């Protein structure tokens, strides 16, 4: 009888430990469509109290994190499904030699949505305010997709603050070339765990559906061409995956041709998040540009 009770107690303990482990795995911060669970010791980029700060800019409190020391590099994630966590490999690598300022743009992660249209002009002003709060230096900007477009507008509007720009997955944008109709149902069907985590981080999760409607309307009206690209004075590394489905190759090359001081890097056989599938190739293209 005693042996039976001991065995039963052991099984209960194992069940509790496994449940706790699984709960921890479920809560481990991840990026959109992440194939494997994040390591237990992974830095929770975008939700790290040790590095996190808030700044009120315009009508919203914007969250950002600071890592490392050296010349400042601003890191900007993608839009809608994007997060600071997806830029983790960049932050890991850059923070060894640079001061990294990783911004959660409005409506993403722990940043407020505000009441204004989350346009690239508005997000560029948010980022500019954070730059001014953190450093007196001009910065290098690394942006992916939505973050790259924000970087374009930031460099065009505030040339004195941006000395270099690395833009990944962001080409010429002709109004209507894509149709945006994102909804909660569609996004959750792609990666429900990711969006549950993001809603838990958001200061205004009840506004998520409203935010998606506003974004769809804005993205369906956007037109980005010579007016913006031609105004960028700093050197720009325009980078994309060869198979980028969101920024097709011809649009990326068109942007490259419109930017006065542009360099071009195409990652062979890579999709939109080229750095997720082939980070070594992306880093090999970036490293010489950073040192120029």
mmCIF file with all atom_site columns, N, CA and C in Angstrom, residues 61-104:
data_model
loop_
_atom_site.group_PDB
_atom_site.id
_atom_site.type_symbol
_atom_site.label_atom_id
_atom_site.label_alt_id
_atom_site.label_comp_id
_atom_site.label_asym_id
_atom_site.label_entity_id
_atom_site.label_seq_id
_atom_site.pdbx_PDB_ins_code
_atom_site.Cartn_x
_atom_site.Cartn_y
_atom_site.Cartn_z
_atom_site.occupancy
_atom_site.B_iso_or_equiv
_atom_site.pdbx_formal_charge
_atom_site.auth_seq_id
_atom_site.auth_comp_id
_atom_site.auth_asym_id
_atom_site.auth_atom_id
_atom_site.pdbx_PDB_model_num
ATOM 1   N N  . UNK A 1 61  ? 2.182  56.452 -25.945 1.00 0.00 ? 61  UNK A N  1
ATOM 2   C CA . UNK A 1 61  ? 3.415  56.033 -25.275 1.00 0.00 ? 61  UNK A CA 1
ATOM 3   C C  . UNK A 1 61  ? 4.029  54.909 -26.100 1.00 0.00 ? 61  UNK A C  1
ATOM 4   N N  . UNK A 1 62  ? 5.285  55.127 -26.497 1.00 0.00 ? 62  UNK A N  1
ATOM 5   C CA . UNK A 1 62  ? 5.972  54.156 -27.342 1.00 0.00 ? 62  UNK A CA 1
ATOM 6   C C  . UNK A 1 62  ? 7.036  53.439 -26.511 1.00 0.00 ? 62  UNK A C  1
ATOM 7   N N  . UNK A 1 63  ? 7.075  52.131 -26.665 1.00 0.00 ? 63  UNK A N  1
ATOM 8   C CA . UNK A 1 63  ? 7.995  51.294 -25.903 1.00 0.00 ? 63  UNK A CA 1
ATOM 9   C C  . UNK A 1 63  ? 9.233  50.982 -26.731 1.00 0.00 ? 63  UNK A C  1
ATOM 10  N N  . UNK A 1 64  ? 10.392 51.046 -26.064 1.00 0.00 ? 64  UNK A N  1
ATOM 11  C CA . UNK A 1 64  ? 11.637 50.685 -26.739 1.00 0.00 ? 64  UNK A CA 1
ATOM 12  C C  . UNK A 1 64  ? 12.608 50.081 -25.737 1.00 0.00 ? 64  UNK A C  1
ATOM 13  N N  . UNK A 1 65  ? 13.590 49.361 -26.248 1.00 0.00 ? 65  UNK A N  1
ATOM 14  C CA . UNK A 1 65  ? 14.615 48.740 -25.406 1.00 0.00 ? 65  UNK A CA 1
ATOM 15  C C  . UNK A 1 65  ? 15.992 49.138 -25.897 1.00 0.00 ? 65  UNK A C  1
ATOM 16  N N  . UNK A 1 66  ? 16.938 49.218 -24.967 1.00 0.00 ? 66  UNK A N  1
ATOM 17  C CA . UNK A 1 66  ? 18.307 49.620 -25.304 1.00 0.00 ? 66  UNK A CA 1
ATOM 18  C C  . UNK A 1 66  ? 19.274 48.536 -24.844 1.00 0.00 ? 66  UNK A C  1
ATOM 19  N N  . UNK A 1 67  ? 20.180 48.153 -25.744 1.00 0.00 ? 67  UNK A N  1
ATOM 20  C CA . UNK A 1 67  ? 21.176 47.118 -25.465 1.00 0.00 ? 67  UNK A CA 1
ATOM 21  C C  . UNK A 1 67  ? 22.545 47.569 -25.956 1.00 0.00 ? 67  UNK A C  1
ATOM 22  N N  . UNK A 1 68  ? 23.587 47.148 -25.241 1.00 0.00 ? 68  UNK A N  1
ATOM 23  C CA . UNK A 1 68  ? 24.954 47.335 -25.702 1.00 0.00 ? 68  UNK A CA 1
ATOM 24  C C  . UNK A 1 68  ? 25.449 48.772 -25.606 1.00 0.00 ? 68  UNK A C  1
ATOM 25  N N  . UNK A 1 69  ? 26.681 48.963 -26.079 1.00 0.00 ? 69  UNK A N  1
ATOM 26  C CA . UNK A 1 69  ? 27.331 50.273 -26.064 1.00 0.00 ? 69  UNK A CA 1
ATOM 27  C C  . UNK A 1 69  ? 28.053 50.495 -27.383 1.00 0.00 ? 69  UNK A C  1
ATOM 28  N N  . UNK A 1 70  ? 28.203 51.776 -27.735 1.00 0.00 ? 70  UNK A N  1
ATOM 29  C CA . UNK A 1 70  ? 28.890 52.125 -28.967 1.00 0.00 ? 70  UNK A CA 1
ATOM 30  C C  . UNK A 1 70  ? 28.046 53.070 -29.806 1.00 0.00 ? 70  UNK A C  1
ATOM 31  N N  . UNK A 1 71  ? 28.355 53.145 -31.091 1.00 0.00 ? 71  UNK A N  1
ATOM 32  C CA . UNK A 1 71  ? 27.577 53.986 -31.994 1.00 0.00 ? 71  UNK A CA 1
ATOM 33  C C  . UNK A 1 71  ? 26.148 53.442 -32.068 1.00 0.00 ? 71  UNK A C  1
ATOM 34  N N  . UNK A 1 72  ? 25.136 54.327 -32.080 1.00 0.00 ? 72  UNK A N  1
ATOM 35  C CA . UNK A 1 72  ? 23.741 53.863 -32.002 1.00 0.00 ? 72  UNK A CA 1
ATOM 36  C C  . UNK A 1 72  ? 23.194 53.300 -33.313 1.00 0.00 ? 72  UNK A C  1
ATOM 37  N N  . UNK A 1 73  ? 22.481 52.191 -33.185 1.00 0.00 ? 73  UNK A N  1
ATOM 38  C CA . UNK A 1 73  ? 21.767 51.572 -34.301 1.00 0.00 ? 73  UNK A CA 1
ATOM 39  C C  . UNK A 1 73  ? 20.313 51.388 -33.874 1.00 0.00 ? 73  UNK A C  1
ATOM 40  N N  . UNK A 1 74  ? 19.390 51.944 -34.643 1.00 0.00 ? 74  UNK A N  1
ATOM 41  C CA . UNK A 1 74  ? 17.961 51.784 -34.372 1.00 0.00 ? 74  UNK A CA 1
ATOM 42  C C  . UNK A 1 74  ? 17.447 50.575 -35.150 1.00 0.00 ? 74  UNK A C  1
ATOM 43  N N  . UNK A 1 75  ? 16.739 49.682 -34.472 1.00 0.00 ? 75  UNK A N  1
ATOM 44  C CA . UNK A 1 75  ? 16.204 48.468 -35.098 1.00 0.00 ? 75  UNK A CA 1
ATOM 45  C C  . UNK A 1 75  ? 14.680 48.556 -35.109 1.00 0.00 ? 75  UNK A C  1
ATOM 46  N N  . UNK A 1 76  ? 14.102 48.406 -36.313 1.00 0.00 ? 76  UNK A N  1
ATOM 47  C CA . UNK A 1 76  ? 12.656 48.533 -36.497 1.00 0.00 ? 76  UNK A CA 1
ATOM 48  C C  . UNK A 1 76  ? 12.084 47.266 -37.134 1.00 0.00 ? 76  UNK A C  1
ATOM 49  N N  . UNK A 1 77  ? 11.146 46.646 -36.463 1.00 0.00 ? 77  UNK A N  1
ATOM 50  C CA . UNK A 1 77  ? 10.546 45.383 -36.903 1.00 0.00 ? 77  UNK A CA 1
ATOM 51  C C  . UNK A 1 77  ? 9.513  45.596 -38.004 1.00 0.00 ? 77  UNK A C  1
ATOM 52  N N  . UNK A 1 78  ? 8.945  44.501 -38.483 1.00 0.00 ? 78  UNK A N  1
ATOM 53  C CA . UNK A 1 78  ? 7.910  44.542 -39.502 1.00 0.00 ? 78  UNK A CA 1
ATOM 54  C C  . UNK A 1 78  ? 6.548  44.943 -38.939 1.00 0.00 ? 78  UNK A C  1
ATOM 55  N N  . UNK A 1 79  ? 5.563  45.050 -39.834 1.00 0.00 ? 79  UNK A N  1
ATOM 56  C CA . UNK A 1 79  ? 4.247  45.535 -39.436 1.00 0.00 ? 79  UNK A CA 1
ATOM 57  C C  . UNK A 1 79  ? 3.197  44.444 -39.286 1.00 0.00 ? 79  UNK A C  1
ATOM 58  N N  . UNK A 1 80  ? 2.157  44.734 -38.544 1.00 0.00 ? 80  UNK A N  1
ATOM 59  C CA . UNK A 1 80  ? 0.996  43.885 -38.254 1.00 0.00 ? 80  UNK A CA 1
ATOM 60  C C  . UNK A 1 80  ? 1.415  42.599 -37.543 1.00 0.00 ? 80  UNK A C  1
ATOM 61  N N  . UNK A 1 81  ? 2.153  41.730 -38.225 1.00 0.00 ? 81  UNK A N  1
ATOM 62  C CA . UNK A 1 81  ? 2.602  40.477 -37.614 1.00 0.00 ? 81  UNK A CA 1
ATOM 63  C C  . UNK A 1 81  ? 4.019  40.619 -37.060 1.00 0.00 ? 81  UNK A C  1
ATOM 64  N N  . UNK A 1 82  ? 4.573  41.813 -37.110 1.00 0.00 ? 82  UNK A N  1
ATOM 65  C CA . UNK A 1 82  ? 5.958  42.023 -36.693 1.00 0.00 ? 82  UNK A CA 1
ATOM 66  C C  . UNK A 1 82  ? 6.100  42.306 -35.209 1.00 0.00 ? 82  UNK A C  1
ATOM 67  N N  . UNK A 1 83  ? 7.305  42.070 -34.711 1.00 0.00 ? 83  UNK A N  1
ATOM 68  C CA . UNK A 1 83  ? 7.615  42.332 -33.307 1.00 0.00 ? 83  UNK A CA 1
ATOM 69  C C  . UNK A 1 83  ? 9.120  42.488 -33.145 1.00 0.00 ? 83  UNK A C  1
ATOM 70  N N  . UNK A 1 84  ? 9.524  43.084 -32.035 1.00 0.00 ? 84  UNK A N  1
ATOM 71  C CA . UNK A 1 84  ? 10.950 43.213 -31.758 1.00 0.00 ? 84  UNK A CA 1
ATOM 72  C C  . UNK A 1 84  ? 11.611 41.851 -31.653 1.00 0.00 ? 84  UNK A C  1
ATOM 73  N N  . UNK A 1 85  ? 10.848 40.843 -31.221 1.00 0.00 ? 85  UNK A N  1
ATOM 74  C CA . UNK A 1 85  ? 11.405 39.499 -31.067 1.00 0.00 ? 85  UNK A CA 1
ATOM 75  C C  . UNK A 1 85  ? 11.922 38.950 -32.388 1.00 0.00 ? 85  UNK A C  1
ATOM 76  N N  . UNK A 1 86  ? 11.271 39.307 -33.508 1.00 0.00 ? 86  UNK A N  1
ATOM 77  C CA . UNK A 1 86  ? 11.708 38.783 -34.797 1.00 0.00 ? 86  UNK A CA 1
ATOM 78  C C  . UNK A 1 86  ? 13.079 39.332 -35.192 1.00 0.00 ? 86  UNK A C  1
ATOM 79  N N  . UNK A 1 87  ? 13.473 40.440 -34.567 1.00 0.00 ? 87  UNK A N  1
ATOM 80  C CA . UNK A 1 87  ? 14.764 41.060 -34.875 1.00 0.00 ? 87  UNK A CA 1
ATOM 81  C C  . UNK A 1 87  ? 15.856 40.595 -33.914 1.00 0.00 ? 87  UNK A C  1
ATOM 82  N N  . UNK A 1 88  ? 15.582 39.531 -33.179 1.00 0.00 ? 88  UNK A N  1
ATOM 83  C CA . UNK A 1 88  ? 16.480 39.071 -32.124 1.00 0.00 ? 88  UNK A CA 1
ATOM 84  C C  . UNK A 1 88  ? 17.899 38.773 -32.580 1.00 0.00 ? 88  UNK A C  1
ATOM 85  N N  . UNK A 1 89  ? 18.055 38.102 -33.727 1.00 0.00 ? 89  UNK A N  1
ATOM 86  C CA . UNK A 1 89  ? 19.399 37.777 -34.191 1.00 0.00 ? 89  UNK A CA 1
ATOM 87  C C  . UNK A 1 89  ? 20.196 39.045 -34.502 1.00 0.00 ? 89  UNK A C  1
ATOM 88  N N  . UNK A 1 90  ? 19.507 40.053 -35.045 1.00 0.00 ? 90  UNK A N  1
ATOM 89  C CA . UNK A 1 90  ? 20.181 41.325 -35.301 1.00 0.00 ? 90  UNK A CA 1
ATOM 90  C C  . UNK A 1 90  ? 20.631 41.975 -33.992 1.00 0.00 ? 90  UNK A C  1
ATOM 91  N N  . UNK A 1 91  ? 19.738 41.989 -33.003 1.00 0.00 ? 91  UNK A N  1
ATOM 92  C CA . UNK A 1 91  ? 20.067 42.623 -31.728 1.00 0.00 ? 91  UNK A CA 1
ATOM 93  C C  . UNK A 1 91  ? 21.213 41.882 -31.045 1.00 0.00 ? 91  UNK A C  1
ATOM 94  N N  . UNK A 1 92  ? 21.154 40.556 -31.077 1.00 0.00 ? 92  UNK A N  1
ATOM 95  C CA . UNK A 1 92  ? 22.250 39.752 -30.510 1.00 0.00 ? 92  UNK A CA 1
ATOM 96  C C  . UNK A 1 92  ? 23.586 40.147 -31.121 1.00 0.00 ? 92  UNK A C  1
ATOM 97  N N  . UNK A 1 93  ? 23.631 40.231 -32.436 1.00 0.00 ? 93  UNK A N  1
ATOM 98  C CA . UNK A 1 93  ? 24.882 40.481 -33.155 1.00 0.00 ? 93  UNK A CA 1
ATOM 99  C C  . UNK A 1 93  ? 25.332 41.928 -33.031 1.00 0.00 ? 93  UNK A C  1
ATOM 100 N N  . UNK A 1 94  ? 24.405 42.871 -33.179 1.00 0.00 ? 94  UNK A N  1
ATOM 101 C CA . UNK A 1 94  ? 24.767 44.285 -33.155 1.00 0.00 ? 94  UNK A CA 1
ATOM 102 C C  . UNK A 1 94  ? 25.186 44.770 -31.775 1.00 0.00 ? 94  UNK A C  1
ATOM 103 N N  . UNK A 1 95  ? 24.531 44.247 -30.735 1.00 0.00 ? 95  UNK A N  1
ATOM 104 C CA . UNK A 1 95  ? 24.785 44.756 -29.383 1.00 0.00 ? 95  UNK A CA 1
ATOM 105 C C  . UNK A 1 95  ? 26.186 44.428 -28.864 1.00 0.00 ? 95  UNK A C  1
ATOM 106 N N  . UNK A 1 96  ? 26.924 43.597 -29.580 1.00 0.00 ? 96  UNK A N  1
ATOM 107 C CA . UNK A 1 96  ? 28.308 43.312 -29.188 1.00 0.00 ? 96  UNK A CA 1
ATOM 108 C C  . UNK A 1 96  ? 29.220 44.508 -29.431 1.00 0.00 ? 96  UNK A C  1
ATOM 109 N N  . UNK A 1 97  ? 28.858 45.334 -30.425 1.00 0.00 ? 97  UNK A N  1
ATOM 110 C CA . UNK A 1 97  ? 29.728 46.453 -30.792 1.00 0.00 ? 97  UNK A CA 1
ATOM 111 C C  . UNK A 1 97  ? 29.017 47.795 -30.912 1.00 0.00 ? 97  UNK A C  1
ATOM 112 N N  . UNK A 1 98  ? 27.683 47.768 -30.799 1.00 0.00 ? 98  UNK A N  1
ATOM 113 C CA . UNK A 1 98  ? 26.904 48.995 -30.974 1.00 0.00 ? 98  UNK A CA 1
ATOM 114 C C  . UNK A 1 98  ? 25.899 49.149 -29.839 1.00 0.00 ? 98  UNK A C  1
ATOM 115 N N  . UNK A 1 99  ? 25.405 50.376 -29.694 1.00 0.00 ? 99  UNK A N  1
ATOM 116 C CA . UNK A 1 99  ? 24.246 50.597 -28.830 1.00 0.00 ? 99  UNK A CA 1
ATOM 117 C C  . UNK A 1 99  ? 23.009 50.374 -29.693 1.00 0.00 ? 99  UNK A C  1
ATOM 118 N N  . UNK A 1 100 ? 22.190 49.409 -29.331 1.00 0.00 ? 100 UNK A N  1
ATOM 119 C CA . UNK A 1 100 ? 21.004 49.065 -30.107 1.00 0.00 ? 100 UNK A CA 1
ATOM 120 C C  . UNK A 1 100 ? 19.764 49.663 -29.448 1.00 0.00 ? 100 UNK A C  1
ATOM 121 N N  . UNK A 1 101 ? 19.004 50.407 -30.234 1.00 0.00 ? 101 UNK A N  1
ATOM 122 C CA . UNK A 1 101 ? 17.735 50.977 -29.784 1.00 0.00 ? 101 UNK A CA 1
ATOM 123 C C  . UNK A 1 101 ? 16.631 50.264 -30.559 1.00 0.00 ? 101 UNK A C  1
ATOM 124 N N  . UNK A 1 102 ? 15.963 49.324 -29.911 1.00 0.00 ? 102 UNK A N  1
ATOM 125 C CA . UNK A 1 102 ? 14.955 48.494 -30.575 1.00 0.00 ? 102 UNK A CA 1
ATOM 126 C C  . UNK A 1 102 ? 13.563 49.015 -30.219 1.00 0.00 ? 102 UNK A C  1
ATOM 127 N N  . UNK A 1 103 ? 12.855 49.495 -31.220 1.00 0.00 ? 103 UNK A N  1
ATOM 128 C CA . UNK A 1 103 ? 11.571 50.166 -31.004 1.00 0.00 ? 103 UNK A CA 1
ATOM 129 C C  . UNK A 1 103 ? 10.408 49.251 -31.355 1.00 0.00 ? 103 UNK A C  1
ATOM 130 N N  . UNK A 1 104 ? 9.417  49.202 -30.465 1.00 0.00 ? 104 UNK A N  1
ATOM 131 C CA . UNK A 1 104 ? 8.137  48.573 -30.799 1.00 0.00 ? 104 UNK A CA 1
ATOM 132 C C  . UNK A 1 104 ? 7.237  49.682 -31.347 1.00 0.00 ? 104 UNK A C  1
#
